[in-house]
């Protein structure tokens, strides 16, 4: 038992190799030790060794039949290897053995939402609210506020009022405020809705450990590093079997919608909002050059560039993407464009923009899990949007052939022609299946997961106008 406890401690400290050794020592003594098998499965998940993770987690589930965490992890592993059917089977089995557990209802409901089974998600969340209440119940109410017709909103509001002052962590209160704001907005009580949006965002802003202004020195260094002299230097002639495509810009400008449209094309795949550039490539270059990003980009040797390309290729393989055009839709990659160009000179960058007021309101009125100031303050977001505009204005003339700009408004108002032009930019022919994106059951984890299951409509273009006076006052007051 001491060995198992120590292995668990090492895992929590992220000392994976030491933890792995100890878990395996436990299994030598008892090959059926479920906690050791679960520990090894968790290690494999962190190392992105998903096939090995499935092997260990299956065995862990056999020997820990009453524990839900191994089942959750097994479902995640199946999703990671592109097997949502198996993940669905695991989660539905978990529900069958824990019918009175709100957490499994939430997990399964989220799975249904991610894969476009909206009615199933609604039913599971409703059943989940019949379980003994817990923090996750607030999250289910929040989801139902967005799924239910206005006639059923008052009952959900009452449920939230019953929870008042019972939250164990600020994140639950933040979600509750967002849920109330969503509900009152659906009921047309806009002043009350804005009041709760303000409460939610102020509380979340209080959790943030930095401000947007703190990022200015970094972005100044970014622009100074990736100057015209950087782009004047010759690039490697890269022989690649795929074309990397990066959808960049501000959040809530339509990146998920565009991704879902494009991946209906027979030659386009996606690795989603992958942080591979900032999470693996940048740290590698910083380590090799002993210089921080972005300055490390000035000292990349041919062997370093080859390594970076291989890291990216391995990421694509992990996602089991085989199409010749591969999308990475992480909006924040706008700060990595210079590095991306150096690693992949043939990369195509699609820059999405949106009218500021509509965009700012879409961010402010949605809940982002990350405690970052521009997600929860209109003034902070205005500053972040200004930074993004400055960065993209810097790169566009330096990468004229690699960057294509498109507005969210044009995508909504004239989708077919806009998509035809985009595909031409990617050297692909138009396929009509692209416009039937809403029928897809591909996984979507972003805030737009329900919107992209519907045909295009123009309601989102003017939704913000109801709150125009509130937005303007907020921008002026802060």
Short mmCIF file of C-alpha atoms in Angstrom, two decimals:
data_model
loop_
_atom_site.label_atom_id
_atom_site.label_comp_id
_atom_site.label_asym_id
_atom_site.label_seq_id
_atom_site.Cartn_x
_atom_site.Cartn_y
_atom_site.Cartn_z
CA UNK A 1 0.00 0.00 0.00
CA UNK A 2 2.88 2.37 0.78
CA UNK A 3 4.29 1.78 -2.71
CA UNK A 4 0.92 2.51 -4.32
CA UNK A 5 0.47 5.68 -2.27
CA UNK A 6 3.94 6.90 -3.23
CA UNK A 7 3.27 6.16 -6.91
CA UNK A 8 0.06 8.19 -6.70
CA UNK A 9 1.94 11.10 -5.11
CA UNK A 10 4.53 11.04 -7.89
CA UNK A 11 1.77 11.05 -10.49
CA UNK A 12 0.22 14.13 -8.87
CA UNK A 13 3.68 15.77 -8.98
CA UNK A 14 3.85 14.88 -12.70
CA UNK A 15 6.95 12.72 -12.13
CA UNK A 16 5.60 10.25 -14.61
CA UNK A 17 8.52 7.91 -15.16
CA UNK A 18 9.06 7.35 -11.44
CA UNK A 19 5.34 6.86 -10.92
CA UNK A 20 5.20 4.39 -13.80
CA UNK A 21 8.04 2.34 -12.30
CA UNK A 22 6.30 2.12 -8.91
CA UNK A 23 2.87 1.28 -10.36
CA UNK A 24 4.51 -1.56 -12.30
CA UNK A 25 6.19 -2.79 -9.11
CA UNK A 26 2.75 -2.94 -7.49
CA UNK A 27 1.44 -4.95 -10.45
CA UNK A 28 4.30 -7.44 -10.10
CA UNK A 29 2.98 -8.19 -6.63
CA UNK A 30 -0.68 -8.13 -7.70
CA UNK A 31 -1.49 -8.04 -11.45
CA UNK A 32 -5.15 -7.29 -10.64
CA UNK A 33 -4.53 -4.14 -8.62
CA UNK A 34 -7.07 -1.79 -10.18
CA UNK A 35 -5.59 1.42 -8.75
CA UNK A 36 -2.16 0.63 -10.18
CA UNK A 37 -3.71 -0.15 -13.57
CA UNK A 38 -5.65 3.12 -13.40
CA UNK A 39 -2.46 4.99 -12.53
CA UNK A 40 -0.65 3.55 -15.54
CA UNK A 41 -3.62 4.42 -17.73
CA UNK A 42 -3.51 8.03 -16.52
CA UNK A 43 0.22 8.20 -17.22
CA UNK A 44 -0.31 6.93 -20.76
CA UNK A 45 -3.01 9.54 -21.29
CA UNK A 46 -0.63 12.32 -20.23
CA UNK A 47 2.04 10.93 -22.53
CA UNK A 48 -0.56 10.73 -25.32
CA UNK A 49 0.04 6.98 -25.66
CA UNK A 50 -3.65 6.37 -26.18
CA UNK A 51 -3.59 2.74 -27.30
CA UNK A 52 -1.62 1.77 -24.18
CA UNK A 53 -3.98 3.91 -22.11
CA UNK A 54 -6.98 1.95 -23.42
CA UNK A 55 -5.29 -1.34 -22.52
CA UNK A 56 -4.61 -0.31 -18.90
CA UNK A 57 -7.89 1.54 -18.38
CA UNK A 58 -9.97 -1.39 -19.62
CA UNK A 59 -8.27 -3.61 -17.07
CA UNK A 60 -8.66 -0.96 -14.38
CA UNK A 61 -12.39 -0.78 -15.03
CA UNK A 62 -12.65 -4.57 -14.66
CA UNK A 63 -11.02 -4.48 -11.22
CA UNK A 64 -12.60 -1.21 -10.02
CA UNK A 65 -16.22 -1.89 -11.03
CA UNK A 66 -17.72 0.74 -8.71
CA UNK A 67 -15.41 3.62 -9.62
CA UNK A 68 -16.48 6.13 -12.26
CA UNK A 69 -13.13 7.90 -12.82
CA UNK A 70 -11.55 4.97 -14.73
CA UNK A 71 -14.65 4.86 -16.96
CA UNK A 72 -14.39 8.60 -17.66
CA UNK A 73 -10.72 8.20 -18.51
CA UNK A 74 -11.43 5.22 -20.78
CA UNK A 75 -14.08 7.24 -22.63
CA UNK A 76 -11.56 10.08 -23.09
CA UNK A 77 -9.01 7.60 -24.45
CA UNK A 78 -11.50 6.25 -26.98
CA UNK A 79 -12.31 9.80 -28.10
CA UNK A 80 -8.58 10.52 -28.46
CA UNK A 81 -8.19 7.61 -30.90
CA UNK A 82 -11.22 8.67 -32.91
CA UNK A 83 -13.64 6.06 -31.58
CA UNK A 84 -16.65 8.00 -30.24
CA UNK A 85 -18.92 4.96 -30.53
CA UNK A 86 -16.81 3.13 -27.94
CA UNK A 87 -16.71 6.25 -25.75
CA UNK A 88 -20.50 6.46 -25.91
CA UNK A 89 -20.81 2.80 -24.89
CA UNK A 90 -18.53 3.37 -21.88
CA UNK A 91 -20.36 6.49 -20.70
CA UNK A 92 -23.80 4.92 -21.14
CA UNK A 93 -22.58 1.89 -19.17
CA UNK A 94 -21.33 4.23 -16.43
CA UNK A 95 -24.77 5.83 -16.27
CA UNK A 96 -26.41 2.41 -15.97
CA UNK A 97 -24.36 1.60 -12.86
CA UNK A 98 -24.63 5.08 -11.28
CA UNK A 99 -28.12 6.31 -12.15
CA UNK A 100 -28.29 8.60 -9.14
CA UNK A 101 -24.95 10.30 -9.78
CA UNK A 102 -25.23 13.82 -11.22
CA UNK A 103 -21.61 13.80 -12.43
CA UNK A 104 -22.10 10.95 -14.91
CA UNK A 105 -25.24 12.61 -16.24
CA UNK A 106 -23.19 15.74 -16.92
CA UNK A 107 -20.36 13.79 -18.58
CA UNK A 108 -22.72 11.89 -20.86
CA UNK A 109 -24.73 15.00 -21.63
CA UNK A 110 -21.56 16.82 -22.66
CA UNK A 111 -20.60 13.90 -24.88
CA UNK A 112 -23.98 14.11 -26.62
CA UNK A 113 -23.59 17.87 -27.07
CA UNK A 114 -20.06 17.52 -28.46
CA UNK A 115 -21.31 15.07 -31.09
CA UNK A 116 -24.50 16.88 -32.03
CA UNK A 117 -27.10 14.74 -30.24
CA UNK A 118 -28.91 17.74 -28.78
CA UNK A 119 -32.14 15.97 -27.77
CA UNK A 120 -30.22 13.21 -25.99
CA UNK A 121 -28.17 15.81 -24.12
CA UNK A 122 -31.30 17.66 -23.01
CA UNK A 123 -32.89 14.47 -21.68
CA UNK A 124 -29.76 13.40 -19.79
CA UNK A 125 -29.32 16.83 -18.18
CA UNK A 126 -32.98 16.79 -17.11
CA UNK A 127 -32.50 13.37 -15.52
CA UNK A 128 -29.32 14.62 -13.90
CA UNK A 129 -31.24 17.34 -12.09
CA UNK A 130 -33.31 14.61 -10.41
CA UNK A 131 -30.15 13.31 -8.71
CA UNK A 132 -29.00 14.60 -5.31
CA UNK A 133 -27.84 18.17 -6.02
CA UNK A 134 -24.15 19.02 -6.27
CA UNK A 135 -21.96 21.63 -7.90
CA UNK A 136 -22.28 19.95 -11.28
CA UNK A 137 -26.06 20.47 -11.10
CA UNK A 138 -25.43 24.19 -11.69
CA UNK A 139 -23.52 23.34 -14.87
CA UNK A 140 -26.42 21.22 -16.11
CA UNK A 141 -28.87 24.05 -15.43
CA UNK A 142 -26.58 26.36 -17.41
CA UNK A 143 -26.67 23.98 -20.38
CA UNK A 144 -30.44 23.61 -20.18
CA UNK A 145 -30.87 27.39 -20.13
CA UNK A 146 -29.39 27.36 -23.63
CA UNK A 147 -31.39 24.36 -24.83
CA UNK A 148 -34.86 24.90 -23.40
CA UNK A 149 -37.70 27.07 -24.80
CA UNK A 150 -38.53 30.31 -22.90
CA UNK A 151 -41.62 28.71 -21.31
CA UNK A 152 -39.38 26.37 -19.28
CA UNK A 153 -36.83 28.99 -18.23
CA UNK A 154 -38.62 30.24 -15.05
CA UNK A 155 -38.47 26.77 -13.48
CA UNK A 156 -34.73 26.63 -14.11
CA UNK A 157 -34.28 30.10 -12.62
CA UNK A 158 -36.10 28.90 -9.50
CA UNK A 159 -33.72 25.95 -9.22
CA UNK A 160 -30.76 28.33 -9.29
CA UNK A 161 -32.30 30.52 -6.63
CA UNK A 162 -32.59 27.42 -4.43
CA UNK A 163 -28.80 27.00 -4.80
CA UNK A 164 -28.03 30.61 -3.80
CA UNK A 165 -25.13 30.97 -1.31
CA UNK A 166 -24.39 27.23 -1.41
CA UNK A 167 -21.48 27.34 -3.86
CA UNK A 168 -18.21 25.78 -2.72
CA UNK A 169 -16.03 27.62 -5.28
CA UNK A 170 -16.32 30.89 -7.25
CA UNK A 171 -16.51 28.95 -10.54
CA UNK A 172 -19.93 27.59 -9.53
CA UNK A 173 -21.20 31.09 -8.72
CA UNK A 174 -19.83 32.37 -12.05
CA UNK A 175 -21.68 29.64 -13.92
CA UNK A 176 -24.85 30.37 -11.95
CA UNK A 177 -24.66 34.06 -12.87
CA UNK A 178 -24.12 33.16 -16.55
CA UNK A 179 -27.07 30.76 -16.39
CA UNK A 180 -29.33 33.43 -14.91
CA UNK A 181 -28.17 35.95 -17.51
CA UNK A 182 -28.87 33.47 -20.31
CA UNK A 183 -32.29 32.74 -18.89
CA UNK A 184 -33.35 36.35 -18.48
CA UNK A 185 -32.05 37.14 -21.97
CA UNK A 186 -34.24 34.35 -23.37
CA UNK A 187 -37.20 35.87 -21.52
CA UNK A 188 -36.48 39.30 -22.99
CA UNK A 189 -35.58 40.81 -19.62
CA UNK A 190 -32.43 42.40 -20.99
CA UNK A 191 -31.59 44.79 -18.15
CA UNK A 192 -31.69 41.93 -15.67
CA UNK A 193 -29.72 39.73 -18.07
CA UNK A 194 -26.94 42.32 -18.37
CA UNK A 195 -26.87 42.71 -14.59
CA UNK A 196 -26.05 39.00 -14.22
CA UNK A 197 -23.56 39.04 -17.10
CA UNK A 198 -21.77 41.83 -15.23
CA UNK A 199 -21.79 39.86 -11.98
CA UNK A 200 -20.41 36.76 -13.69
CA UNK A 201 -17.64 38.62 -15.49
CA UNK A 202 -16.62 40.77 -12.53
CA UNK A 203 -16.29 37.70 -10.35
CA UNK A 204 -14.26 35.89 -12.99
CA UNK A 205 -12.07 38.95 -13.58
CA UNK A 206 -11.27 38.87 -9.87
CA UNK A 207 -9.85 35.35 -10.39
CA UNK A 208 -7.47 36.51 -13.16
CA UNK A 209 -3.82 36.79 -12.16
CA UNK A 210 -2.80 39.24 -14.90
CA UNK A 211 -4.21 41.99 -17.08
CA UNK A 212 -4.09 42.46 -20.85
CA UNK A 213 -1.67 45.38 -20.48
CA UNK A 214 0.86 42.96 -18.97
CA UNK A 215 1.09 41.28 -22.38
CA UNK A 216 2.17 44.41 -24.26
CA UNK A 217 5.95 43.94 -23.79
CA UNK A 218 5.69 40.43 -25.24
CA UNK A 219 3.79 41.61 -28.32
CA UNK A 220 6.24 44.47 -28.85
CA UNK A 221 9.07 41.93 -28.84
CA UNK A 222 7.06 39.77 -31.23
CA UNK A 223 6.74 42.56 -33.79
CA UNK A 224 10.40 43.51 -33.45
CA UNK A 225 11.54 39.91 -33.91
CA UNK A 226 9.40 39.04 -36.90
CA UNK A 227 10.32 42.11 -38.93
CA UNK A 228 10.93 42.49 -42.66
CA UNK A 229 14.54 41.31 -42.24
CA UNK A 230 13.24 38.04 -40.79
CA UNK A 231 10.99 37.45 -43.78
CA UNK A 232 13.66 38.50 -46.28
CA UNK A 233 15.79 35.52 -45.30
CA UNK A 234 15.36 32.47 -47.55
CA UNK A 235 13.21 29.64 -46.19
CA UNK A 236 13.75 25.91 -46.46
CA UNK A 237 12.22 24.09 -49.40
CA UNK A 238 9.94 21.78 -47.52
CA UNK A 239 8.70 18.61 -49.17
CA UNK A 240 5.49 17.84 -47.34
CA UNK A 241 2.63 15.40 -47.85
CA UNK A 242 0.13 17.86 -46.36
CA UNK A 243 -0.73 21.55 -46.32
CA UNK A 244 -1.00 23.05 -42.82
CA UNK A 245 -3.82 25.57 -42.47
CA UNK A 246 -4.17 27.87 -39.46
CA UNK A 247 -7.44 29.67 -38.72
CA UNK A 248 -6.49 32.64 -36.53
CA UNK A 249 -8.04 35.75 -35.08
CA UNK A 250 -10.06 36.74 -32.05
CA UNK A 251 -12.33 34.31 -30.19
CA UNK A 252 -15.99 34.12 -31.26
CA UNK A 253 -15.28 35.22 -34.84
CA UNK A 254 -16.54 32.00 -36.44
CA UNK A 255 -13.53 29.68 -36.40
CA UNK A 256 -15.57 26.63 -35.33
CA UNK A 257 -18.20 27.32 -37.98
CA UNK A 258 -15.58 27.72 -40.70
CA UNK A 259 -13.74 24.60 -39.57
CA UNK A 260 -16.93 22.53 -39.68
CA UNK A 261 -17.72 23.83 -43.17
CA UNK A 262 -14.25 23.10 -44.52
CA UNK A 263 -13.84 19.61 -43.04
CA UNK A 264 -16.86 18.41 -44.99
CA UNK A 265 -14.53 18.63 -47.98
CA UNK A 266 -13.08 15.27 -48.97
CA UNK A 267 -9.49 16.56 -48.76
CA UNK A 268 -9.66 18.57 -45.52
CA UNK A 269 -9.10 17.30 -41.97
CA UNK A 270 -8.55 18.98 -38.61
CA UNK A 271 -6.60 18.69 -35.39
CA UNK A 272 -8.96 21.15 -33.70
CA UNK A 273 -7.66 23.90 -31.42
CA UNK A 274 -4.23 22.34 -31.06
CA UNK A 275 -1.70 24.07 -28.80
CA UNK A 276 1.15 22.03 -30.30
CA UNK A 277 3.05 25.13 -31.48
CA UNK A 278 3.09 26.95 -28.14
CA UNK A 279 3.09 23.82 -25.97
CA UNK A 280 5.79 21.72 -27.62
CA UNK A 281 7.55 23.49 -30.50
CA UNK A 282 8.22 26.77 -28.66
CA UNK A 283 9.58 25.10 -25.47
CA UNK A 284 11.87 22.93 -27.62
CA UNK A 285 13.31 25.97 -29.42
CA UNK A 286 13.72 27.86 -26.14
CA UNK A 287 15.61 24.92 -24.69
CA UNK A 288 17.87 24.46 -27.73
CA UNK A 289 18.70 28.13 -28.26
CA UNK A 290 18.61 29.14 -24.56
CA UNK A 291 16.58 32.16 -25.62
CA UNK A 292 12.91 32.96 -24.92
CA UNK A 293 10.19 33.11 -27.53
CA UNK A 294 10.02 34.93 -29.89
CA UNK A 295 13.79 35.65 -29.98
CA UNK A 296 14.56 31.91 -30.17
CA UNK A 297 13.04 31.98 -33.69
CA UNK A 298 16.09 33.90 -34.90
CA UNK A 299 18.46 31.01 -34.24
CA UNK A 300 16.70 28.00 -35.74
CA UNK A 301 19.05 25.60 -37.50
CA UNK A 302 17.96 23.20 -40.24
CA UNK A 303 17.98 20.30 -37.78
CA UNK A 304 15.78 22.26 -35.35
CA UNK A 305 13.32 23.08 -38.11
CA UNK A 306 13.20 19.42 -39.12
CA UNK A 307 12.50 18.45 -35.52
CA UNK A 308 9.70 21.00 -35.26
CA UNK A 309 8.10 19.67 -38.46
CA UNK A 310 8.28 16.13 -37.15
CA UNK A 311 6.63 17.18 -33.88
CA UNK A 312 3.75 18.67 -35.86
CA UNK A 313 3.47 15.61 -38.10
CA UNK A 314 3.31 13.36 -35.05
CA UNK A 315 0.47 15.49 -33.69
CA UNK A 316 -1.44 14.98 -36.93
CA UNK A 317 -0.86 11.24 -36.73
CA UNK A 318 -2.18 11.15 -33.15
CA UNK A 319 -5.40 12.73 -34.41
CA UNK A 320 -5.48 10.12 -37.20
CA UNK A 321 -5.91 12.81 -39.85
CA UNK A 322 -5.11 11.52 -43.32
CA UNK A 323 -6.43 14.34 -45.53
CA UNK A 324 -3.95 16.46 -47.48
CA UNK A 325 -5.11 19.77 -45.98
CA UNK A 326 -4.92 19.88 -42.16
CA UNK A 327 -6.58 22.65 -40.13
CA UNK A 328 -5.44 23.96 -36.77
CA UNK A 329 -8.15 26.36 -35.60
CA UNK A 330 -6.61 27.80 -32.43
CA UNK A 331 -7.40 31.54 -32.74
CA UNK A 332 -4.45 32.59 -30.55
CA UNK A 333 -2.00 31.19 -33.11
CA UNK A 334 -1.94 34.70 -34.57
CA UNK A 335 0.97 35.29 -32.21
CA UNK A 336 2.84 32.32 -33.70
CA UNK A 337 2.49 33.25 -37.38
CA UNK A 338 6.14 34.20 -37.82
CA UNK A 339 7.36 30.92 -36.34
CA UNK A 340 4.77 28.96 -38.32
CA UNK A 341 6.00 30.55 -41.55
CA UNK A 342 9.58 29.58 -40.74
CA UNK A 343 8.66 25.97 -39.98
CA UNK A 344 6.09 25.62 -42.77
CA UNK A 345 6.70 28.20 -45.52
CA UNK A 346 3.80 26.67 -47.47
CA UNK A 347 1.33 27.10 -44.59
CA UNK A 348 -1.94 28.88 -45.33
CA UNK A 349 -3.35 31.29 -42.76
CA UNK A 350 -7.03 32.22 -42.71
CA UNK A 351 -7.62 35.35 -40.67
CA UNK A 352 -11.18 35.71 -39.40
CA UNK A 353 -12.54 39.08 -38.33
CA UNK A 354 -15.88 40.29 -36.99
CA UNK A 355 -17.50 43.65 -36.30
CA UNK A 356 -16.12 44.69 -32.88
CA UNK A 357 -19.33 45.31 -30.94
CA UNK A 358 -20.89 42.02 -32.06
CA UNK A 359 -17.66 40.18 -31.32
CA UNK A 360 -17.13 41.80 -27.92
CA UNK A 361 -20.67 41.00 -26.86
CA UNK A 362 -20.35 37.39 -28.01
CA UNK A 363 -17.26 36.99 -25.82
CA UNK A 364 -18.70 38.84 -22.82
CA UNK A 365 -22.00 36.94 -22.88
CA UNK A 366 -20.36 33.51 -23.04
CA UNK A 367 -18.51 31.68 -20.32
CA UNK A 368 -14.87 30.82 -20.98
CA UNK A 369 -13.35 28.35 -18.54
CA UNK A 370 -9.96 30.07 -18.63
CA UNK A 371 -9.48 32.92 -16.16
CA UNK A 372 -8.08 35.39 -18.68
CA UNK A 373 -9.06 39.08 -18.42
CA UNK A 374 -10.09 39.68 -22.03
CA UNK A 375 -12.73 36.95 -21.72
CA UNK A 376 -14.52 38.67 -18.84
CA UNK A 377 -14.13 42.42 -19.31
CA UNK A 378 -15.29 44.50 -22.28
CA UNK A 379 -12.52 47.03 -21.69
CA UNK A 380 -9.86 44.34 -21.44
CA UNK A 381 -11.24 42.71 -24.57
CA UNK A 382 -11.10 46.01 -26.43
CA UNK A 383 -7.41 46.21 -25.61
CA UNK A 384 -6.81 42.59 -26.63
CA UNK A 385 -8.64 43.16 -29.93
CA UNK A 386 -6.44 46.18 -30.58
CA UNK A 387 -3.32 44.06 -30.02
CA UNK A 388 -4.57 41.35 -32.37
CA UNK A 389 -5.36 43.93 -35.06
CA UNK A 390 -1.89 45.43 -34.72
CA UNK A 391 -0.21 42.03 -34.99
CA UNK A 392 -2.19 40.97 -38.05
CA UNK A 393 -1.64 44.36 -39.73
CA UNK A 394 2.07 43.75 -39.21
CA UNK A 395 2.13 40.27 -40.72
CA UNK A 396 -0.23 40.69 -43.69
CA UNK A 397 2.08 42.77 -45.92
CA UNK A 398 4.99 40.48 -45.03
CA UNK A 399 3.06 37.31 -45.95
CA UNK A 400 0.77 38.46 -48.74
CA UNK A 401 0.55 35.05 -50.39
CA UNK A 402 0.06 33.11 -47.18
CA UNK A 403 -2.71 35.05 -45.43
CA UNK A 404 -6.32 35.28 -46.54
CA UNK A 405 -8.76 37.46 -44.59
CA UNK A 406 -12.48 36.85 -44.36
CA UNK A 407 -15.15 38.49 -42.24
CA UNK A 408 -17.69 36.59 -40.17
CA UNK A 409 -20.40 38.77 -41.68
CA UNK A 410 -19.45 37.78 -45.24
CA UNK A 411 -19.34 34.11 -44.26
CA UNK A 412 -22.90 34.36 -42.92
CA UNK A 413 -24.37 36.59 -45.64
CA UNK A 414 -22.78 34.94 -48.68
CA UNK A 415 -21.52 31.55 -47.46
CA UNK A 416 -21.18 29.62 -50.71
CA UNK A 417 -19.20 32.26 -52.55
CA UNK A 418 -17.04 32.93 -49.49
CA UNK A 419 -16.27 29.22 -49.09
CA UNK A 420 -15.49 28.89 -52.80
CA UNK A 421 -12.89 31.66 -52.50
CA UNK A 422 -11.41 30.08 -49.38
CA UNK A 423 -11.08 26.70 -51.04
CA UNK A 424 -9.43 28.37 -54.02
CA UNK A 425 -6.91 29.88 -51.58
CA UNK A 426 -6.27 26.32 -50.35
CA UNK A 427 -5.90 25.05 -53.97
CA UNK A 428 -9.04 22.95 -53.64
CA UNK A 429 -12.18 22.68 -55.75
CA UNK A 430 -15.54 23.50 -54.23
CA UNK A 431 -17.67 20.59 -53.00
CA UNK A 432 -21.37 21.22 -52.21
CA UNK A 433 -21.16 18.94 -49.15
CA UNK A 434 -19.39 21.82 -47.39
CA UNK A 435 -22.70 23.66 -47.03
CA UNK A 436 -24.29 20.68 -45.25
CA UNK A 437 -21.91 20.97 -42.29
CA UNK A 438 -24.77 21.03 -39.76
CA UNK A 439 -25.58 17.39 -40.52
CA UNK A 440 -22.16 16.24 -39.34
CA UNK A 441 -21.62 14.34 -36.09
CA UNK A 442 -17.93 15.20 -35.84
CA UNK A 443 -16.83 16.23 -32.37
CA UNK A 444 -17.10 19.92 -31.45
CA UNK A 445 -15.93 21.03 -28.00
CA UNK A 446 -16.01 24.82 -28.34
CA UNK A 447 -18.72 27.22 -27.19
CA UNK A 448 -20.28 26.95 -30.66
CA UNK A 449 -21.05 23.24 -30.33
CA UNK A 450 -24.84 23.71 -30.58
CA UNK A 451 -24.83 26.54 -33.13
CA UNK A 452 -22.90 24.55 -35.73
CA UNK A 453 -25.59 21.84 -35.67
CA UNK A 454 -27.99 24.30 -37.33
CA UNK A 455 -28.15 25.70 -40.88
CA UNK A 456 -26.70 29.18 -41.27
CA UNK A 457 -28.87 32.07 -40.10
CA UNK A 458 -28.27 35.80 -39.63
CA UNK A 459 -29.60 36.23 -36.07
CA UNK A 460 -26.08 36.35 -34.65
CA UNK A 461 -25.30 39.43 -36.74
CA UNK A 462 -27.70 41.65 -34.83
CA UNK A 463 -28.17 39.93 -31.44
CA UNK A 464 -25.75 42.32 -29.77
CA UNK A 465 -27.80 45.40 -30.71
CA UNK A 466 -30.31 44.68 -27.94
CA UNK A 467 -27.49 45.36 -25.48
CA UNK A 468 -25.79 48.18 -27.41
CA UNK A 469 -26.43 50.88 -24.79
CA UNK A 470 -25.24 48.58 -21.97
CA UNK A 471 -22.06 47.72 -23.90
CA UNK A 472 -21.25 51.35 -24.67
CA UNK A 473 -21.81 52.41 -21.07
CA UNK A 474 -19.63 49.57 -19.83
CA UNK A 475 -16.81 50.54 -22.20
CA UNK A 476 -17.07 54.19 -21.12
CA UNK A 477 -17.27 53.48 -17.37
CA UNK A 478 -14.42 51.04 -16.93
#
